Amino acid sequence: MPENLATDFDDPTDTALYQAVLSLPEKYRIVILLYYCEEYSVQEISKILSRNPSTIQTQLTRAREKLRIRLEHEKKGGLYYGETEIATYHESNSNV
């Protein structure tokens, strides 16, 4: 995750990162926004959402990984349908 995530959201509609965050499942999107944009700690998010701190940490880790993958593929020009990269699918099935 970029260190300047909160500043990337100054005009969020123009950023790929914002779009990627919005595309996350709700449980990941909420913890990312609370942690990076609202600057709550894992402990505070745990209390807000009534979840274990370890659950929040796991969700942050998984959300970061999903964002990393999505942004890397987007940078390469891949298209997505859910978790599957369409471009890779078509390339691997081009001999059909």
Coordinates of C-alpha atoms in Angstrom, one line a residue:
M1 CA 0.0 0.0 0.0
P2 CA 1.3 3.4 -0.8
E3 CA 2.3 5.5 2.2
N4 CA 0.2 8.4 0.9
L5 CA -3.1 6.5 0.6
A6 CA -5.1 9.2 2.3
T7 CA -3.8 12.0 0.0
D8 CA -4.6 9.8 -3.0
F9 CA -8.2 10.2 -2.0
D10 CA -8.2 14.0 -2.1
D11 CA -9.8 13.7 -5.6
P12 CA -10.6 10.0 -5.3
T13 CA -12.7 9.5 -8.4
D14 CA -9.7 10.0 -10.7
T15 CA -7.6 7.3 -9.1
A16 CA -7.3 3.6 -9.9
L17 CA -6.6 3.0 -6.2
Y18 CA -10.0 4.5 -5.2
Q19 CA -11.8 2.4 -7.8
A20 CA -9.9 -0.7 -6.6
V21 CA -10.9 0.1 -2.9
L22 CA -14.5 0.5 -4.0
S23 CA -14.4 -2.9 -5.7
L24 CA -13.4 -4.7 -2.6
P25 CA -15.9 -6.7 -0.7
E26 CA -17.5 -4.6 2.1
K27 CA -15.7 -6.3 5.0
Y28 CA -12.3 -5.4 3.4
R29 CA -13.4 -1.9 2.1
I30 CA -14.5 -0.8 5.5
V31 CA -11.3 -1.7 7.3
I32 CA -9.1 -0.1 4.6
L33 CA -11.1 3.1 4.8
L34 CA -11.1 3.2 8.6
Y35 CA -7.4 2.4 8.8
Y36 CA -5.9 4.6 6.0
C37 CA -8.4 7.4 5.5
E38 CA -9.8 7.8 9.0
E39 CA -6.5 6.8 10.6
Y40 CA -8.0 4.5 13.3
S41 CA -5.8 1.9 14.9
V42 CA -6.4 -1.8 14.6
Q43 CA -7.6 -1.7 18.2
E44 CA -10.0 1.1 17.5
I45 CA -11.4 -0.5 14.4
S46 CA -11.9 -3.7 16.4
K47 CA -14.0 -1.8 18.9
I48 CA -16.0 0.0 16.2
L49 CA -16.8 -3.1 14.3
S50 CA -17.1 -5.4 17.4
R51 CA -14.5 -7.8 15.9
N52 CA -11.3 -9.3 17.3
P53 CA -8.1 -7.3 16.6
S54 CA -6.7 -10.4 14.9
T55 CA -9.7 -10.4 12.6
I56 CA -9.1 -6.8 11.7
Q57 CA -5.4 -7.4 11.0
T58 CA -6.2 -10.4 8.8
Q59 CA -8.8 -8.4 6.9
L60 CA -6.3 -5.6 6.4
T61 CA -3.7 -8.0 5.1
R62 CA -6.1 -9.7 2.7
A63 CA -7.4 -6.4 1.5
R64 CA -3.9 -5.1 0.8
E65 CA -3.1 -8.2 -1.1
K66 CA -6.3 -7.9 -3.2
L67 CA -5.5 -4.3 -3.9
R68 CA -1.9 -5.1 -4.8
I69 CA -3.0 -7.8 -7.3
R70 CA -5.7 -5.7 -8.8
L71 CA -3.5 -2.6 -9.3
E72 CA -0.6 -4.7 -10.7
H73 CA -2.9 -6.3 -13.3
E74 CA -4.5 -3.0 -14.1
K75 CA -1.1 -1.4 -14.7
K76 CA -0.4 -4.2 -17.2
G77 CA -3.7 -3.6 -18.9
G78 CA -5.6 -6.6 -17.7
L79 CA -9.4 -6.5 -17.3
Y80 CA -11.2 -8.1 -14.4
Y81 CA -14.4 -10.0 -13.8
G82 CA -14.4 -10.5 -10.0
E83 CA -11.2 -12.1 -9.0
T84 CA -10.3 -13.5 -12.5
E85 CA -8.3 -11.6 -15.0
I86 CA -10.1 -11.8 -18.3
A87 CA -7.0 -11.1 -20.4
T88 CA -5.2 -14.1 -19.0
Y89 CA -8.2 -16.3 -19.5
H90 CA -8.5 -15.4 -23.1
E91 CA -4.8 -15.8 -23.8
S92 CA -4.8 -19.3 -22.3
N93 CA -7.9 -20.3 -24.3
S94 CA -7.0 -18.7 -27.6
N95 CA -6.4 -22.1 -29.3
V96 CA -10.0 -23.2 -28.7

